[in-house]
Coordinates of C-alpha atoms in Angstrom, one line a residue:
X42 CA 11.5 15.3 -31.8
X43 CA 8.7 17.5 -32.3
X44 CA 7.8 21.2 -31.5
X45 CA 6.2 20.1 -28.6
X46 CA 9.0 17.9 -26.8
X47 CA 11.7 20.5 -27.5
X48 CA 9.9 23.0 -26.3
X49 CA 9.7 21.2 -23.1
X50 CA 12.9 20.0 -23.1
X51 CA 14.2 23.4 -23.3
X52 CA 11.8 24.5 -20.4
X53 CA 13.3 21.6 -18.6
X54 CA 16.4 22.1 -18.8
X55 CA 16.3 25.6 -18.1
X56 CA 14.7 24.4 -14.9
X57 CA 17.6 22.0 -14.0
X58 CA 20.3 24.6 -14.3
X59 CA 18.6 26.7 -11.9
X60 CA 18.3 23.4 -9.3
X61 CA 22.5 23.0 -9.6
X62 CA 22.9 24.7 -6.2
X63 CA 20.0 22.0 -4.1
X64 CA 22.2 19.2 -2.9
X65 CA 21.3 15.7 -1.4
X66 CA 17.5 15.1 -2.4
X67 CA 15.8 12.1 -0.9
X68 CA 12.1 13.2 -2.0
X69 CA 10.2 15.5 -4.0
X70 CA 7.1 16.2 -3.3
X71 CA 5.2 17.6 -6.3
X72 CA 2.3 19.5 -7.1
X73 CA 1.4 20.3 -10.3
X74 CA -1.7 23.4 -10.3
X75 CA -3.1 25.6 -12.4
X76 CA -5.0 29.6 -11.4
X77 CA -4.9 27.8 -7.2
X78 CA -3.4 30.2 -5.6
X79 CA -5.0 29.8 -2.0
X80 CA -5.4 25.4 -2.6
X81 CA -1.5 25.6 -3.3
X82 CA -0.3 27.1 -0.1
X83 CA -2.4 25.3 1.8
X84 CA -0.8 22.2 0.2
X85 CA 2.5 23.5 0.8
X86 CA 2.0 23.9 4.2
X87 CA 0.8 20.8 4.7
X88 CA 4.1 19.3 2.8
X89 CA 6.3 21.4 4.4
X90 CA 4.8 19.8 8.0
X91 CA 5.5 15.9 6.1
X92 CA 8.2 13.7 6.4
X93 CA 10.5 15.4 9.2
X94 CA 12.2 12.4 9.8
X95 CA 12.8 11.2 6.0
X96 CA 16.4 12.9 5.5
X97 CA 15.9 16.1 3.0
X98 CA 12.8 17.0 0.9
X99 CA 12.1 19.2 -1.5
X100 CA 8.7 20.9 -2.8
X101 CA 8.2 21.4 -6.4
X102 CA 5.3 23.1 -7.9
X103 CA 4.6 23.8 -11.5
X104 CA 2.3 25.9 -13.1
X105 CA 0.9 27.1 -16.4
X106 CA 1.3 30.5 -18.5
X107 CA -0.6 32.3 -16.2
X108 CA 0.6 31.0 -12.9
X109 CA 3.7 33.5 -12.9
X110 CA 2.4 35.6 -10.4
X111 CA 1.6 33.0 -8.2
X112 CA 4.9 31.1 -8.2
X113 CA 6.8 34.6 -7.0
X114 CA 3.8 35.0 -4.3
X115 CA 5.1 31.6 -3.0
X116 CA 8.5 32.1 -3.6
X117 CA 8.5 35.3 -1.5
X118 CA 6.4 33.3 1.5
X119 CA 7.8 30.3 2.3
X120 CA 11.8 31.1 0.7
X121 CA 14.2 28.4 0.0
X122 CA 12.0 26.2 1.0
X123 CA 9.8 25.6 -2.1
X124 CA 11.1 25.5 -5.7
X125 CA 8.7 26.7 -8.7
X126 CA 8.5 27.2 -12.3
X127 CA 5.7 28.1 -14.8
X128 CA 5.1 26.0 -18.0
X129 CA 4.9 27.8 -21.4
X130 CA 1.9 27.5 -23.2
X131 CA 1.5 24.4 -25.5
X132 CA 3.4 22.1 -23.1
X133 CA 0.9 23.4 -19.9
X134 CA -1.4 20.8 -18.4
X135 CA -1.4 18.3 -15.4
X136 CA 0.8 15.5 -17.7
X137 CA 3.2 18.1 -18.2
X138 CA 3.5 19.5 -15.0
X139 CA 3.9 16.0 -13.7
X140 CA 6.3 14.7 -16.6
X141 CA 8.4 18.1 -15.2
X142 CA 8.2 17.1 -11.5
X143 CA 9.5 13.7 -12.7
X144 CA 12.2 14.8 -14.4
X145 CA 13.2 17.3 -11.4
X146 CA 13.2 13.7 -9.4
X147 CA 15.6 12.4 -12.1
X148 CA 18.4 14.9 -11.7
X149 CA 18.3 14.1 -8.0
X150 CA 17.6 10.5 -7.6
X151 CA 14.9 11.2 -5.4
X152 CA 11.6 9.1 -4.8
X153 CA 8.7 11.2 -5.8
X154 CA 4.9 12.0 -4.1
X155 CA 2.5 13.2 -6.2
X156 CA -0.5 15.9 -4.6
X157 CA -3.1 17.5 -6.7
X158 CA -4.5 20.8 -5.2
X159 CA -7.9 20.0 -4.9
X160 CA -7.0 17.8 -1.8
X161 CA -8.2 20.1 1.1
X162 CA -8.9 20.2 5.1
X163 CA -11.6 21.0 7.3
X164 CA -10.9 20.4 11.0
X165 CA -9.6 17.1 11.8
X166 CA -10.7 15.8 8.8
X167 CA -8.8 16.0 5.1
X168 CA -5.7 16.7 3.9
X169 CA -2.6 16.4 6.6
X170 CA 0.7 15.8 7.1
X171 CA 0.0 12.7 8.0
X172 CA -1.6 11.4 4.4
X173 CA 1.6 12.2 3.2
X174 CA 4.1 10.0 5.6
X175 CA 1.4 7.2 4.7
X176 CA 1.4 7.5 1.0
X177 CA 5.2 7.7 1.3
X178 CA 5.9 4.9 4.0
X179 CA 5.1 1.9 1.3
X180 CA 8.4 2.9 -1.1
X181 CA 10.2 3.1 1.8
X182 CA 9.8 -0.4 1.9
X183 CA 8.8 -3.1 -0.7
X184 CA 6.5 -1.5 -3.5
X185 CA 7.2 0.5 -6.4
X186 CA 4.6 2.8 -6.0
X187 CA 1.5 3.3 -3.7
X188 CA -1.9 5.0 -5.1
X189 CA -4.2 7.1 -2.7
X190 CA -7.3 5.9 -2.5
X191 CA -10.8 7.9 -1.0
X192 CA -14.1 7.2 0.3
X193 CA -16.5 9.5 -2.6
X194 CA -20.2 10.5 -2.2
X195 CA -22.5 7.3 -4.5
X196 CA -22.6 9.2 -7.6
X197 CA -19.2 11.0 -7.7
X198 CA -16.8 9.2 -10.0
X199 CA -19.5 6.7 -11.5
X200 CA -17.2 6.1 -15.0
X201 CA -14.3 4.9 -12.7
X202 CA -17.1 2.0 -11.0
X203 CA -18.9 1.1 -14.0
X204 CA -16.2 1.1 -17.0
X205 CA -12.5 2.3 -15.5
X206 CA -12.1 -0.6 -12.0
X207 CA -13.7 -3.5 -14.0
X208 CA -11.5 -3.1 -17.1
X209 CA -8.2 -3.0 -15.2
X210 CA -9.0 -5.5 -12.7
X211 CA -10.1 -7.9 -15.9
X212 CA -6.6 -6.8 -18.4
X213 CA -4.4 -6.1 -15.7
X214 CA -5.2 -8.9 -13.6
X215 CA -5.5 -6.2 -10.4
X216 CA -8.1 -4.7 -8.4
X217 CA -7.9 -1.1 -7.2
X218 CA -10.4 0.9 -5.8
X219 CA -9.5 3.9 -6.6
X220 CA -6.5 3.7 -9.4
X221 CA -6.8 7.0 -11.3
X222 CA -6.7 9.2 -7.8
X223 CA -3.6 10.9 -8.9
X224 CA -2.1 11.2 -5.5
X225 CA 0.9 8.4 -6.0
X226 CA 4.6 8.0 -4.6
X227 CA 7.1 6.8 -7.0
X228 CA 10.5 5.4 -5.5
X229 CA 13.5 7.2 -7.8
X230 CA 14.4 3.9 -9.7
X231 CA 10.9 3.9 -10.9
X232 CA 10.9 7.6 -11.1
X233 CA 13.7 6.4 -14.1
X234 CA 12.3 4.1 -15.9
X235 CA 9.3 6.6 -16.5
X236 CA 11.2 9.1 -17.8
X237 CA 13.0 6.5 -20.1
X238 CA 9.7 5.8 -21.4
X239 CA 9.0 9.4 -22.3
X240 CA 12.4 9.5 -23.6
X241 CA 11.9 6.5 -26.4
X242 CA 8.2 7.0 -26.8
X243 CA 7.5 10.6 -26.6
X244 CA 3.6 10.3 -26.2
X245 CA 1.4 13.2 -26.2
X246 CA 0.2 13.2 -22.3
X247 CA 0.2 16.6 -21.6
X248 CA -3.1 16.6 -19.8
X249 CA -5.0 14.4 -17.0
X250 CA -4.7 11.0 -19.4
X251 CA -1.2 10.7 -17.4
X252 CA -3.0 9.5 -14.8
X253 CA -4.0 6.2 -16.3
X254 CA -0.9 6.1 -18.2
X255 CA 1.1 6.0 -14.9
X256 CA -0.6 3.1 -13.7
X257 CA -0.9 0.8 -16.6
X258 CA 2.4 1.5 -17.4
X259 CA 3.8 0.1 -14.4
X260 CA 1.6 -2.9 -14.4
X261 CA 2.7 -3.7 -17.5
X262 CA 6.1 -3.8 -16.0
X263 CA 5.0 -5.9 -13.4
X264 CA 5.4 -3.0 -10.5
X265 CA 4.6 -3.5 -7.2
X266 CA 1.7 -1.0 -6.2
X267 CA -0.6 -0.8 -3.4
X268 CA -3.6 1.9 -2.3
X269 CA -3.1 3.7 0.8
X270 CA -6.7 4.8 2.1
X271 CA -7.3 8.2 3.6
X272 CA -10.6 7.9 3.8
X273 CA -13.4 10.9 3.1
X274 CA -12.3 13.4 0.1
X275 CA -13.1 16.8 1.0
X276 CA -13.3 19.0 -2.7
X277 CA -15.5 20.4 -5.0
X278 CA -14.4 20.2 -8.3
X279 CA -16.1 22.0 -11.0
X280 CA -18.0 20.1 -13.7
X281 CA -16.5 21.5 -16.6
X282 CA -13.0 20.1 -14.8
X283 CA -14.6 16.9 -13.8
X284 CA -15.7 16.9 -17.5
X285 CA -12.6 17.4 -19.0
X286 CA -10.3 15.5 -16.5
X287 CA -13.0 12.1 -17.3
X288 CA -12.4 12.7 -20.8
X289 CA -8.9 12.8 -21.3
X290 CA -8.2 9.7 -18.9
X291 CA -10.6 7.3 -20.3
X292 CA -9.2 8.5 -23.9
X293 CA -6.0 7.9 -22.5
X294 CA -7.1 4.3 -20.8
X295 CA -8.4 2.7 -23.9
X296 CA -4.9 4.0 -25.7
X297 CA -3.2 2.2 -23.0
X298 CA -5.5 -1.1 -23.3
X299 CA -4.3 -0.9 -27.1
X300 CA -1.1 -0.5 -26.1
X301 CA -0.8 -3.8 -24.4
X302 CA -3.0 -5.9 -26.1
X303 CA -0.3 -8.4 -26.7
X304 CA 0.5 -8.7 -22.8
X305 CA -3.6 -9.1 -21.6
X306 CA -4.3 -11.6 -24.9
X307 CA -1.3 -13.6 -24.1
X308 CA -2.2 -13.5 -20.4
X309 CA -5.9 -14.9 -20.9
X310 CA -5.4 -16.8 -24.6
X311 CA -8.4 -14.5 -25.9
X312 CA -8.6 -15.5 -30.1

C-alpha cells in the first residue's frame, strides 16, 4: 500500500470511529465539494427536504484542506443532522471525496446518492427535492444504479457528444445520454463491490476520472443502470473547472477502455 492509500485509510477510519454512535442507515446522500460554501447548504437543504418516507438518511459531505471552516459552519446550522469531514491534502479531490462517501455507505450497508454542488435552483426550476426521490426510486427497485441525466445548452459538453457517448455505446454495448453527469444512486450491495475494487486494485482516482470509472466499471459487471432525466441544468461552471474536470475523465475513460479490452474484443471478435 502506498503513501497515498494509507493516508486515506487512516483519514477513513478516523472518520468511521466518529460515525459509531449513527445507528440504522438506509441512505446516504453524499456530496463531495470543494471552497462551496453557499452551493453546499443549498444542497443540504434540498437533501434534508428528500426522501421523508425512505426510513433513515443520512447527509455526508467531504471536503478538502481548506474546507474546515466550512464543515463547522454546517455543522453548527443544521446539527445532528449532517455529518462532515475534511480530506487532507494529497488524498483531496472529487474521486476521493466520493471513494470516502462510499466507504461511509459500507460501514452502514446503506444505498448511496451522489450530488455535486454545482446542481442549483432558480424558482420552480432546478435542483429539488424531488430530483432526488427520482434518482433514488430506480434502486429501490430493479437496477443497480441510475445516472442523472440533463438537457445542456448546444455547445456545452461537446467531448461527451462527439468522442465520450459514441465510444461507450460502441464498447459497452449501451447508450446513455448523459453517462459522466456524476449525479448517480448506488444500492449498498453495489456500494460493496466498489469498494472491493478499490480494495484489490488500489487505482489512483483521486480526481473527476471517478466518474467514468464508476460507470464502466459496472458495465463491465454487467450492472443494471438507467438515466433519470431532470431536464434543464441550471450552473455555471468555470472554464478552468470545466477544463480540468474534461481532462481527467477522458484520461480516465481511455484507461478504462484499456482496461477491458478483452471483454469489448471478445464481445465484437475485433482481430
Amino acid at each position: 500500500m502506498g503513501h497515498i492509500e494509507m493516508l486515506f485509510k487512516e483519514t477513513i477510519d478516523h472518520a468511521k470511529a466518529e460515525l459509531k454512535s449513527e445507528k440504522n442507515i438506509d441512505i446516504i446522500i453524499g456530496v463531495p465539494f470543494h471552497d462551496e460554501k453557499n452551493a453546499l447548504e443549498n444542497i443540504i437543504t434540498v437533501a434534508k427536504n428528500s426522501l421523508k418516507a425512505k426510513g433513515r438518511k443520512l447527509i455526508v459531505c467531504v471536503g478538502g484542506p481548506t474546507d474546515v471552516e466550512t464543515i463547522k459552519n454546517i455543522k453548527e446550522r443544521f446539527g445532528n443532522e449532517i455529518v462532515g469531514f475534511s480530506l487532507p491534502s494529497g488524498v483531496d479531490g472529487r474521486g476521493f471525496g466520493i471513494r470516502a462517501i462510499l466507504e461511509i455507505a459500507r460501514l452502514f450497508k446503506s444505498d448511496v446518492i451522489l450530488l455535486e454542488t454545482d446542481l442549483k435552483s432558480k424558482g420552480e426550476q432546478g435542483l429539488k427535492p424531488d430530483w432526488v426521490d427520482c434518482l433514488a426510486a430506480p434502486i429501490f427497485g430493479d437496477y443497480d444504479m441510475s445516472v442523472a441525466c440533463f438537457r445542456r445548452y448546444p455547445f456545452e459538453n461537446i467531448i461527451d457528444k462527439i468522442l465520450v457517448l459514441p465510444l461507450i455505446t460502441a464498447l459497452y454495448k449501451t447508450k446513455f445520454s448523459d453517462p459522466l453527469s456524476g449525479v448517480v444512486a448506488i444500492t449498498h450491495d453495489l456500494v460493496e463491490e466498489f469498494c472491493s475494487e478499490f480494495d484489490q486494485s488500489r487505482e489512483y482516482l483521486g480526481g473527476y476520472g471517478i466518474n467514468p470509472w464508476l460507470i464502466t466499471t459496472a458495465l463491465k459487471w454487467g450492472k443494471r443502470i438507467c438515466e433519470v432525466n431532470f431536464g434543464a441544468k441550471i450552473s455555471s461552471i468555470p472554464p478552468d473547472k470545466r477544463y480540468i474536470s474534461e481532462k481527467e475523465m477522458l484520461k480516465a475513460l481511455f484507461e478504462c477502455i484499456i482496461r477491458d479490452e478483452d471483454i469489448w474484443l471478445e464481445d465484437f471478435k475485433i482481430i
